[in-house]
PDB file of C-alpha atoms and ligand atoms in Angstrom:
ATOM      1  CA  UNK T   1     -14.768 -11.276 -28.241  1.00  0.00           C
ATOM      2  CA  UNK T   2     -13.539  -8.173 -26.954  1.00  0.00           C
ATOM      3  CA  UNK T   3     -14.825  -6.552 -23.568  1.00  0.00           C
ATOM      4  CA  UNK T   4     -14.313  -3.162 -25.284  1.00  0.00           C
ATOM      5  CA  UNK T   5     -14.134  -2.472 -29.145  1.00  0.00           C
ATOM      6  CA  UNK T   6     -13.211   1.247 -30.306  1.00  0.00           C
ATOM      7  CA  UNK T   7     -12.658   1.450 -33.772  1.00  0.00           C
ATOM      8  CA  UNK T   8     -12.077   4.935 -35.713  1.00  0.00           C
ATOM      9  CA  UNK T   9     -13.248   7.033 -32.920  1.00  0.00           C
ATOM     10  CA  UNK T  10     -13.706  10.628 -33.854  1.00  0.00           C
ATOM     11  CA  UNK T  11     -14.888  13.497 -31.899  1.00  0.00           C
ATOM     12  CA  UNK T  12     -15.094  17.060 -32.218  1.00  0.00           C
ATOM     13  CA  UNK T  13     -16.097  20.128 -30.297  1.00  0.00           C
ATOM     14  CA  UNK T  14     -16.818  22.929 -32.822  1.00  0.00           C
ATOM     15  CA  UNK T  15     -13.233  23.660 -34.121  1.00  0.00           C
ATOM     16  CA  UNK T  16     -11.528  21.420 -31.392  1.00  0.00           C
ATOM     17  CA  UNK T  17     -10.641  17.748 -32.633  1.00  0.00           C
ATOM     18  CA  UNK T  18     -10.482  15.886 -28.993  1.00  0.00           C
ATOM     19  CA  UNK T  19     -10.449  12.855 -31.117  1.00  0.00           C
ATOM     20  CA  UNK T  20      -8.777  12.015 -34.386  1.00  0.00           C
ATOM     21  CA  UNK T  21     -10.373   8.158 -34.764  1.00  0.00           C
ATOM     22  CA  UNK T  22      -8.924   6.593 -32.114  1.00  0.00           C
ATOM     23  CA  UNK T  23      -8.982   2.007 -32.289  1.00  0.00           C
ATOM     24  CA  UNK T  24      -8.038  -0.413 -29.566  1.00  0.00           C
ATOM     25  CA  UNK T  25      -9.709  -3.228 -27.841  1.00  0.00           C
ATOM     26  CA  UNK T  26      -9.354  -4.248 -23.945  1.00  0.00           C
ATOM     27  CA  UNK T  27      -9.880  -7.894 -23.272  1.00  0.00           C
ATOM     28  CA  UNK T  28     -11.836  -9.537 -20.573  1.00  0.00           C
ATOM     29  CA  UNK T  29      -9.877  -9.833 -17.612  1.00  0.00           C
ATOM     30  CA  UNK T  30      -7.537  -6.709 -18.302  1.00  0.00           C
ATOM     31  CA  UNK T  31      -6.322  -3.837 -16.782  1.00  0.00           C
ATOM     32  CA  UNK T  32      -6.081  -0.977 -19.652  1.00  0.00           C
ATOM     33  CA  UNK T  33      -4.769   2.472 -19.552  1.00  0.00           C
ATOM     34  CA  UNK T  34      -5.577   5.260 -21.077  1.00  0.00           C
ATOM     35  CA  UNK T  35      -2.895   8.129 -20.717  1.00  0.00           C
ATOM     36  CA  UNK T  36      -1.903  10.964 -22.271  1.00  0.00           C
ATOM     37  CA  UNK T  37      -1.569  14.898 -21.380  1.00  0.00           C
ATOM     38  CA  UNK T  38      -4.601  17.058 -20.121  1.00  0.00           C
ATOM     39  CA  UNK T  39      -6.522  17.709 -23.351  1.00  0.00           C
ATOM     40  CA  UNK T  40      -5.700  14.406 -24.902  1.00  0.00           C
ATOM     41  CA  UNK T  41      -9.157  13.316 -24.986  1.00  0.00           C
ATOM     42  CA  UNK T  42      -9.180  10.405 -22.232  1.00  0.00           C
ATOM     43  CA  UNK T  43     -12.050  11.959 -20.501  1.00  0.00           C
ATOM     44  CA  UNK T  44     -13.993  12.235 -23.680  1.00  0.00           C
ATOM     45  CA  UNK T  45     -13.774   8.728 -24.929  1.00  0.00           C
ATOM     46  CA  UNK T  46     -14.398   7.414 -21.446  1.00  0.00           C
ATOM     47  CA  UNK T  47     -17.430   9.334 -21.556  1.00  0.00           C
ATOM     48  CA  UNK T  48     -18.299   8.209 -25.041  1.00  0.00           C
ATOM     49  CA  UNK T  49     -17.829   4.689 -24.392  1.00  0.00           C
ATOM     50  CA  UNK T  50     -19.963   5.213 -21.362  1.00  0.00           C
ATOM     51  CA  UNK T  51     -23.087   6.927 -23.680  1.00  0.00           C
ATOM     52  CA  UNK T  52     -22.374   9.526 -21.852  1.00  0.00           C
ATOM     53  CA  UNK T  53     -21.906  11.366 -25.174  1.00  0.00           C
ATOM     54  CA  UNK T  54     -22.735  11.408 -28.746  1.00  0.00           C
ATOM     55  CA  UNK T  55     -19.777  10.082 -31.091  1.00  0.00           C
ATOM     56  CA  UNK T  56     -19.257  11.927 -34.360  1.00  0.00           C
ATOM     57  CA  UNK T  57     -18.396   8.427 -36.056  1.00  0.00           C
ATOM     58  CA  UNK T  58     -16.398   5.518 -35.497  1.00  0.00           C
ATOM     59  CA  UNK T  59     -17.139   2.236 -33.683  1.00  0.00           C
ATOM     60  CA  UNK T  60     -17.821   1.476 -30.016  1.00  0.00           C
ATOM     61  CA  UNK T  61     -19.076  -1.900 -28.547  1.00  0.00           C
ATOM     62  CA  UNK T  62     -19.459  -3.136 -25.148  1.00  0.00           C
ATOM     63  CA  UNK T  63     -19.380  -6.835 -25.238  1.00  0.00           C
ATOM     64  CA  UNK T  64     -20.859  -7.113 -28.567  1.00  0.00           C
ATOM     65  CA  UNK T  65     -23.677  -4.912 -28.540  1.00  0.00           C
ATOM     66  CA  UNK T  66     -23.994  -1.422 -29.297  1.00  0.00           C
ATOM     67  CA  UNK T  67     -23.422   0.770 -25.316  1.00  0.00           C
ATOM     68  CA  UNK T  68     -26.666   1.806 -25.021  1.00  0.00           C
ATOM     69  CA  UNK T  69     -27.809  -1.899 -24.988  1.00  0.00           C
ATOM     70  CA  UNK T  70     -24.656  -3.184 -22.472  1.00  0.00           C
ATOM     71  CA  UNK T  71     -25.521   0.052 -19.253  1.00  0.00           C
ATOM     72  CA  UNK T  72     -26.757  -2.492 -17.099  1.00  0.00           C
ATOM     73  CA  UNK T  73     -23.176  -4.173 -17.678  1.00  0.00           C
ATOM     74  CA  UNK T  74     -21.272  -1.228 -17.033  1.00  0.00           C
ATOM     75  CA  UNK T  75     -20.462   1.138 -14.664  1.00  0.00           C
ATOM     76  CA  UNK T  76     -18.321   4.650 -14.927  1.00  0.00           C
ATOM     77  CA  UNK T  77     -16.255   6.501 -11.724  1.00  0.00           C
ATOM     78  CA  UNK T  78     -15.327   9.778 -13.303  1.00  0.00           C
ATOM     79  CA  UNK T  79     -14.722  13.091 -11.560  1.00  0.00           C
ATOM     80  CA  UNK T  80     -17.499  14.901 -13.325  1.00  0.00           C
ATOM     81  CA  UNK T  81     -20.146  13.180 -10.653  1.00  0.00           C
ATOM     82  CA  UNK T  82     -23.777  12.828 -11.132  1.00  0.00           C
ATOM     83  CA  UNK T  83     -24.584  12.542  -7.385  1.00  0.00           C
ATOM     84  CA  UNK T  84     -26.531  14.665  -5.926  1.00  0.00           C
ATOM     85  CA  UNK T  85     -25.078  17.115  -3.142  1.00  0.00           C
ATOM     86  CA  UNK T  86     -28.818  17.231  -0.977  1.00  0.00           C
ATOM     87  CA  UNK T  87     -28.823  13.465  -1.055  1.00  0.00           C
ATOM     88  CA  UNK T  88     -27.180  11.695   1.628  1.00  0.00           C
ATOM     89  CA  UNK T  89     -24.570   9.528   0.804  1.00  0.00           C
ATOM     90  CA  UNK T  90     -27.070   5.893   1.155  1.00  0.00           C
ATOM     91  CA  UNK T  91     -29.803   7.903  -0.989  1.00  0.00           C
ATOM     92  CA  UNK T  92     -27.565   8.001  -3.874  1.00  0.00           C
ATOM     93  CA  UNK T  93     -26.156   4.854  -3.811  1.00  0.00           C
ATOM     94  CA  UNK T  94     -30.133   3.839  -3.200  1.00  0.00           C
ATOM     95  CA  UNK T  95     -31.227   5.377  -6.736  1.00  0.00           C
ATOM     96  CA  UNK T  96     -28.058   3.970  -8.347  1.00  0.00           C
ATOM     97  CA  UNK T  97     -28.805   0.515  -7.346  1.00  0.00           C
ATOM     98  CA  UNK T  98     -32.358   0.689  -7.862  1.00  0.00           C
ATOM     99  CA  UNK T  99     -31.800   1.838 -11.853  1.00  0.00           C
ATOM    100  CA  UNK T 100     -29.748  -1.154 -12.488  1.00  0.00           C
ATOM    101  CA  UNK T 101     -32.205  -3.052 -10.533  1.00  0.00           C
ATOM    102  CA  UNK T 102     -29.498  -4.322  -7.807  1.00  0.00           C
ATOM    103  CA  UNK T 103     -30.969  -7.041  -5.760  1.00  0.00           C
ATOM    104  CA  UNK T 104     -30.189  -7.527  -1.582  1.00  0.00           C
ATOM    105  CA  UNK T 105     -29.411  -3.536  -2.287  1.00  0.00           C
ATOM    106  CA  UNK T 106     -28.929  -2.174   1.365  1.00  0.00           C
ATOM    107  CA  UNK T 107     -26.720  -5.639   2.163  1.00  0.00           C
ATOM    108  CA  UNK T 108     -24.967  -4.402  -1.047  1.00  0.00           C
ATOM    109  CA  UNK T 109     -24.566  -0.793  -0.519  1.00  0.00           C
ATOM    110  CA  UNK T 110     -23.654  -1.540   3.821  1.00  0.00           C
ATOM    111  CA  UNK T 111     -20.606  -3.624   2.087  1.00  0.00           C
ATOM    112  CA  UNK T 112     -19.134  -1.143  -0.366  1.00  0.00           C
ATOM    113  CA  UNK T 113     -19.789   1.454   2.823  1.00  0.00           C
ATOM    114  CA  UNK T 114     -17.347  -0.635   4.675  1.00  0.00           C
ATOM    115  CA  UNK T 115     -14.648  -1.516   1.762  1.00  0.00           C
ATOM    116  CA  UNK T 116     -14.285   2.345   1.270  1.00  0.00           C
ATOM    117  CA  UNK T 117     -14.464   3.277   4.792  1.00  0.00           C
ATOM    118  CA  UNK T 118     -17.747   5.569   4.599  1.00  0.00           C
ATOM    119  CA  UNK T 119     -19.715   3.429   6.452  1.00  0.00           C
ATOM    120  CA  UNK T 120     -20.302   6.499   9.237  1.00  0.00           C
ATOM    121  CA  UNK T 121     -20.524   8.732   6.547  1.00  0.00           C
ATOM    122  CA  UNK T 122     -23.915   6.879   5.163  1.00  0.00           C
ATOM    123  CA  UNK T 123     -26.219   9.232   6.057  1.00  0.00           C
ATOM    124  CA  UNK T 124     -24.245  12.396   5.252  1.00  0.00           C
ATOM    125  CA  UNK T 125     -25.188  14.408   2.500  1.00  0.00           C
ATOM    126  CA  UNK T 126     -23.207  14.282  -0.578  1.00  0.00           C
ATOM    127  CA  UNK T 127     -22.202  17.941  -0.683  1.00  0.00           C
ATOM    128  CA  UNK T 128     -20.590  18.198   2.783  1.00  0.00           C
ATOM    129  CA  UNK T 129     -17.649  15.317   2.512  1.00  0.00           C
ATOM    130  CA  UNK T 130     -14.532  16.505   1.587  1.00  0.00           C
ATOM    131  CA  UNK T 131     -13.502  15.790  -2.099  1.00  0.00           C
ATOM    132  CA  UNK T 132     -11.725  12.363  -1.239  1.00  0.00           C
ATOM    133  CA  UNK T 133     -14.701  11.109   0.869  1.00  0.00           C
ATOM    134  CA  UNK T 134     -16.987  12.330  -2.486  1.00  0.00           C
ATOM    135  CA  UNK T 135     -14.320  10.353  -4.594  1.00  0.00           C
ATOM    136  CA  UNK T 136     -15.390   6.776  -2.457  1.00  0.00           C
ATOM    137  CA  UNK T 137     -18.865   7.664  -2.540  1.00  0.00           C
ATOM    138  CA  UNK T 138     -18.186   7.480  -6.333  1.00  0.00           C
ATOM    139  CA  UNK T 139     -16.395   4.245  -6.070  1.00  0.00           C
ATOM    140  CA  UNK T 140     -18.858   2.968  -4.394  1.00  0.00           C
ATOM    141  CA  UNK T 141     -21.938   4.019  -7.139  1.00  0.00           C
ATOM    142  CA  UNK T 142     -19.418   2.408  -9.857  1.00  0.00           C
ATOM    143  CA  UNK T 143     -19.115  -1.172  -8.053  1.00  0.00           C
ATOM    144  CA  UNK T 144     -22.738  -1.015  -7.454  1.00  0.00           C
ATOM    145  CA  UNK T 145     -23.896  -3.191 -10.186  1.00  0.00           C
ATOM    146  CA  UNK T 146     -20.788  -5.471 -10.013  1.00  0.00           C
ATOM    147  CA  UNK T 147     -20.222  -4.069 -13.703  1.00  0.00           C
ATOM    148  CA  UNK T 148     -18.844  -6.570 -16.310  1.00  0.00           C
ATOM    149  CA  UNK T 149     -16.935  -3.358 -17.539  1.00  0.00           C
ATOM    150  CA  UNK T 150     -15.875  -0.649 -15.574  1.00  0.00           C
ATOM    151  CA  UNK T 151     -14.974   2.529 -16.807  1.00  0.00           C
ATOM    152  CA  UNK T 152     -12.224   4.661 -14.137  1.00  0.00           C
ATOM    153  CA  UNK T 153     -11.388   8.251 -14.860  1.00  0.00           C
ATOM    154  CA  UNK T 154      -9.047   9.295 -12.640  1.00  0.00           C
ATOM    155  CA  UNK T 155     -10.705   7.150  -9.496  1.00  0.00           C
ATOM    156  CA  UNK T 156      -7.921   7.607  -7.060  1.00  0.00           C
ATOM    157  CA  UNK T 157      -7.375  11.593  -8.030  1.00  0.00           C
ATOM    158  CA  UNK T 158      -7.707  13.504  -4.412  1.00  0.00           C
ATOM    159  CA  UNK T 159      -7.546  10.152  -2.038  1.00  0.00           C
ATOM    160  CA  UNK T 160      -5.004   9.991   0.420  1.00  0.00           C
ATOM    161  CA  UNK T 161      -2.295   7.566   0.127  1.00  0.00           C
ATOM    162  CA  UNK T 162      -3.616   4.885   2.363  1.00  0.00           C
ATOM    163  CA  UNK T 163      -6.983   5.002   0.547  1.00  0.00           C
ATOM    164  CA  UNK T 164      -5.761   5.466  -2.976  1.00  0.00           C
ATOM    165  CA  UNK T 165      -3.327   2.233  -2.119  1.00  0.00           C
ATOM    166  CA  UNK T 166      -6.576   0.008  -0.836  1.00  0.00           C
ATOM    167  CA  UNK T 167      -8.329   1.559  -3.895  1.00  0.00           C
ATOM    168  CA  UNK T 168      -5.520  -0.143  -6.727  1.00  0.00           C
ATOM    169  CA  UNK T 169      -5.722  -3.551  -3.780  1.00  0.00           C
ATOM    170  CA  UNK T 170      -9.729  -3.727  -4.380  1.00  0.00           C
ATOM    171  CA  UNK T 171      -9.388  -2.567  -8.419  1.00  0.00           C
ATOM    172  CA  UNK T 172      -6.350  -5.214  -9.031  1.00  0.00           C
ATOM    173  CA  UNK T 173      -9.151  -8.113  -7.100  1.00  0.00           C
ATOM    174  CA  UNK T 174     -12.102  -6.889  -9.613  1.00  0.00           C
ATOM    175  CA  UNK T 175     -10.049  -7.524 -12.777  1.00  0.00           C
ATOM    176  CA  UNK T 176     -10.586 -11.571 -13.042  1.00  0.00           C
ATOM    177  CA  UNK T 177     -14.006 -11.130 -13.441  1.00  0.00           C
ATOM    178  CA  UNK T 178     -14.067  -7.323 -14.714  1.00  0.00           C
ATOM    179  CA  UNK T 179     -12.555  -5.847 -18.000  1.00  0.00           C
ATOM    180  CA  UNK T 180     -11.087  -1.699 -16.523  1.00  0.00           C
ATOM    181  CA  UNK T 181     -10.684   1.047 -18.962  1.00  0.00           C
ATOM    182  CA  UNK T 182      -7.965   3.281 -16.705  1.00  0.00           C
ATOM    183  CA  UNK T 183      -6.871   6.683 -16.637  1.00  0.00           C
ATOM    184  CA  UNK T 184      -4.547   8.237 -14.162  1.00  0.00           C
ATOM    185  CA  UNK T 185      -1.747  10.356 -14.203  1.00  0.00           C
ATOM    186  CA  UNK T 186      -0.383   8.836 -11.781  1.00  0.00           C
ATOM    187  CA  UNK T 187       2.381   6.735 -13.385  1.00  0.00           C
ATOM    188  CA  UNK T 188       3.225   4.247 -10.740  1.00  0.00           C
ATOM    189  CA  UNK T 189      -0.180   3.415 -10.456  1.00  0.00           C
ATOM    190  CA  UNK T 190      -0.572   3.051 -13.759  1.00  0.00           C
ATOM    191  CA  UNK T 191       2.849   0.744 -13.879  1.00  0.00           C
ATOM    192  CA  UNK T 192       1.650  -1.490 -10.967  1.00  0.00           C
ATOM    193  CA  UNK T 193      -2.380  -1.757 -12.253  1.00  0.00           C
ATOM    194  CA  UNK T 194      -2.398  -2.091 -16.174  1.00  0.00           C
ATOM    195  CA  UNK T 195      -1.720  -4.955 -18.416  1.00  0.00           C
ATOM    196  CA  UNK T 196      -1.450  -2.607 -21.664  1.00  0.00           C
ATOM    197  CA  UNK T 197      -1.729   0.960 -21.795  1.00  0.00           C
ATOM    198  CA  UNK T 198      -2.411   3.342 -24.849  1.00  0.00           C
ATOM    199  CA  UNK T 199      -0.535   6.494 -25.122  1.00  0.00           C
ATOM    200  CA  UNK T 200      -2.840   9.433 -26.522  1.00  0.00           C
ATOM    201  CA  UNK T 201      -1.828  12.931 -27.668  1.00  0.00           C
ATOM    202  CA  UNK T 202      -3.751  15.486 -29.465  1.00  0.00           C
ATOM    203  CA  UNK T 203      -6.862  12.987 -30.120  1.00  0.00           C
ATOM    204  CA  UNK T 204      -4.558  10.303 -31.528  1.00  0.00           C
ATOM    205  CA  UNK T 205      -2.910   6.776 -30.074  1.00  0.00           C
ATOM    206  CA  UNK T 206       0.656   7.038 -30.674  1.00  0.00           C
ATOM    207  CA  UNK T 207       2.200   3.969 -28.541  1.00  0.00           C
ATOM    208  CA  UNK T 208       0.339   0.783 -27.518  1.00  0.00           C
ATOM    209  CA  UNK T 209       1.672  -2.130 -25.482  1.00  0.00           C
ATOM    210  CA  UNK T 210       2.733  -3.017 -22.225  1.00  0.00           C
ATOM    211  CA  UNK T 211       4.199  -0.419 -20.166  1.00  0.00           C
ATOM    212  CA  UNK T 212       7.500  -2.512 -19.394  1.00  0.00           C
ATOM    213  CA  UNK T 213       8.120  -2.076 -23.312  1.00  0.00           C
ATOM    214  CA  UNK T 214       8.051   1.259 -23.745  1.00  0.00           C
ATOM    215  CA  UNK T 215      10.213   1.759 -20.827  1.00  0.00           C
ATOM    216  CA  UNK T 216      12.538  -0.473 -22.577  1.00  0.00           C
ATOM    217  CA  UNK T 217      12.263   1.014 -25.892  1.00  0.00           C
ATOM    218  CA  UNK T 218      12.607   4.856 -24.616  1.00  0.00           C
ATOM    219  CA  UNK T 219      15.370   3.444 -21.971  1.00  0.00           C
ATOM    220  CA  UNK T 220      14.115   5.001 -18.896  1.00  0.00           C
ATOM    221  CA  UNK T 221      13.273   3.482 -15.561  1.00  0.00           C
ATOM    222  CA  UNK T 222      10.099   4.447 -15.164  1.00  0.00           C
ATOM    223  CA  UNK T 223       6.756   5.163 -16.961  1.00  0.00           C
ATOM    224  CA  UNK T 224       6.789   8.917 -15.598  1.00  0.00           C
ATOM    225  CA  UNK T 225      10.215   9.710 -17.167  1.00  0.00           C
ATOM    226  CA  UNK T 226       8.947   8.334 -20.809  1.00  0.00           C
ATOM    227  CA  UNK T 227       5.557  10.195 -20.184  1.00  0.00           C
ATOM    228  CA  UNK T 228       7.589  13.368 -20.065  1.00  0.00           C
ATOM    229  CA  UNK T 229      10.000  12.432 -22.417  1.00  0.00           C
ATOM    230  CA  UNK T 230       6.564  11.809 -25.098  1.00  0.00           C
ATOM    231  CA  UNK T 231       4.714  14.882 -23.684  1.00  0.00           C
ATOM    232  CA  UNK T 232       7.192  17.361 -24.694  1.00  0.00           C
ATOM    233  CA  UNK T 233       7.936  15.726 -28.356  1.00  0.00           C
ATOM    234  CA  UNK T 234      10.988  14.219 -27.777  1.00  0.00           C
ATOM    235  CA  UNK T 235      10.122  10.907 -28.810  1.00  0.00           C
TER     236      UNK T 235
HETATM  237  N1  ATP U   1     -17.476  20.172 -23.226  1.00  0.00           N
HETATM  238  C1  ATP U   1     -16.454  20.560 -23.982  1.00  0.00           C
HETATM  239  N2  ATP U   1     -16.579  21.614 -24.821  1.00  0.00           N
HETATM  240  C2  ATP U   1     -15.572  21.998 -25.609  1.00  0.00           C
HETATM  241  N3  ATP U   1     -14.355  21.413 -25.639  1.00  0.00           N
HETATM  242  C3  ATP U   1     -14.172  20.370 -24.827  1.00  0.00           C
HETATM  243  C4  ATP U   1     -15.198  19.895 -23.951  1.00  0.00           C
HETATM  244  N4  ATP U   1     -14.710  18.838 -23.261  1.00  0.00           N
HETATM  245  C5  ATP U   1     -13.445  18.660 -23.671  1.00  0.00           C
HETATM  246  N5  ATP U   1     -13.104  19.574 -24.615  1.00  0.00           N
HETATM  247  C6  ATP U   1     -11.820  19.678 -25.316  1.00  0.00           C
HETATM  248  O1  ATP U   1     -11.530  18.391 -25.866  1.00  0.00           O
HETATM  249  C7  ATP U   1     -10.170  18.060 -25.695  1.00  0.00           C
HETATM  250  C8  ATP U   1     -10.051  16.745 -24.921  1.00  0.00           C
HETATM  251  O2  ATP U   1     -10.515  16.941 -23.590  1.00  0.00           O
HETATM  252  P1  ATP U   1     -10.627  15.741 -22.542  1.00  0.00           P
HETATM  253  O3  ATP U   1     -11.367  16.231 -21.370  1.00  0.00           O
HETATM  254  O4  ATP U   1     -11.159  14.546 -23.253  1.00  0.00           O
HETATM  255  O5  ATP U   1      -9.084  15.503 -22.202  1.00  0.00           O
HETATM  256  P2  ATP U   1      -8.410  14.576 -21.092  1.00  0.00           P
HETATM  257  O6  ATP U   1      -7.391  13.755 -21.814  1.00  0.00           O
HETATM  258  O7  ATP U   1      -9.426  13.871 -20.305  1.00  0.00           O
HETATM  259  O8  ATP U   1      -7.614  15.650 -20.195  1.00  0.00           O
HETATM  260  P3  ATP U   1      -7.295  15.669 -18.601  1.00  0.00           P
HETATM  261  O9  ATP U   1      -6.015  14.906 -18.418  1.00  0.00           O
HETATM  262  O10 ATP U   1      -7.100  17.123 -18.317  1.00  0.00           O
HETATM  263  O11 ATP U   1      -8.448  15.087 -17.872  1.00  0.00           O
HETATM  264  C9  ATP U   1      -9.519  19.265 -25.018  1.00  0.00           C
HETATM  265  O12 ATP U   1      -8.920  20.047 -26.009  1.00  0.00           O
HETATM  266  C10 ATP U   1     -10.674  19.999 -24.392  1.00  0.00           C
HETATM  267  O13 ATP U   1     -10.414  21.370 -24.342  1.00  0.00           O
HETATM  268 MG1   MG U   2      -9.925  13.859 -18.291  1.00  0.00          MG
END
């Protein structure tokens, strides 16, 4: 059984098709990326597969079950944050926990404090850390539940490179027991972090596999150059 099942996803707003019934499956245990250019519709089946938004049809289960009946499984770190800015830092985390019904919840919430580095930032509120600091309170909310499926859009975007590198360190440990729907555009990361990635333009998947074999196939070094290569139609 599939951690994630999308099949046919379609999604529209008004005249804008974001997606064009979009399928793929990530496994238990695996790393998957989503990428694609700005507009591609990453953020919007992220959100979709999160309930975050109504589908116009297609297909999406978490584990089996329809998403509305898996939340307590799953867990989203997206930039579009619903924290709230006149909460400190340990009050959010504190109504996160408490809706998925977190037990030992300040021995839980101390620990992700200290894994991201905020631990002096706990009583801070929200809206005065800097947009990297607001980016690991995020983290933090998303690992609260120790979610079966975890849903990362663009979780490193705006950390600095010695906490975006212990970011991929803790995401790479969660994967055993955690199935990761990824999006970046950061294409090293992506290289070092996913098992399979999909390729999405205009609402549509037009490359799945592992990374390593579209390299091979587009003969470029690196993810980034074939990324380009893709995003400006010269495929
Ligand atoms: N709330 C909205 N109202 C209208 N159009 C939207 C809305 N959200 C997204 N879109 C449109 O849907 C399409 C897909 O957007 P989406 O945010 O899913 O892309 P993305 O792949 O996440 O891009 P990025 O890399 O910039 O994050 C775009 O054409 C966008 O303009
Ligand atoms: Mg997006």
């Amino acid at each position: 059984m599939p951690a994630i099942e999308v099949k046919n996803l379609k999604k529209s707003y008004g005249n804008t098709v974001a997606l064009n019934g979009i399928s793929f499956n990530v496994e238990e245990g695996e790393i998957f990326g989503l990428l694609g250019p700005n507009g591609a519709g990453k953020t919007t089946a992220i959100d979709i597969i999160a309930g975050l938004l109504t589908k116009d049809s297609g297909e999406v289960k978490i584990l089996n079950k329809m998403p509305d009946d898996a939340k307590q499984e799953m867990n989203v770190v997206s930039s579009n944050t619903w924290l709230t800015g006149i909460m400190s830092v340990y009050e959010n985390l504190k109504v996160y926990g408490m809706l998925y019904g977190v037990k030992d919840l300040d021995e839980r919430i101390g620990n992700l404090l200290e894994l991201f580095e905020m631990k002096k930032f706990r009583n801070e509120l929200y809206q005065r850390l800097s947009a990297g600091q607001q980016t690991r309170v995020n983290l933090c909310k998303g690992l609260i539940n120790s979610p079966k499926i975890l849903l990362l859009d663009e979780c490193t975007a705006g950390l600095d490179p010695n906490l975006a590198d212990k970011t991929r360190k803790i995401i790479k440990g969660l994967k055993k027991k955690t199935a990761i729907l990824f999006t970046s555009h950061n294409m090293l990361e992506v290289e070092r972090l996913c098992d399979r990635i999909a390729f999405l333009q205009s609402g549509a998947i037009t490359w799945m596999g592992p990374s390593n074999k579209l390299k091979q196939m587009h003969g470029k070094r690196t993810l980034e150059e074939v990324f380009i290569k893709l995003a400006r139609g010269q495929a």
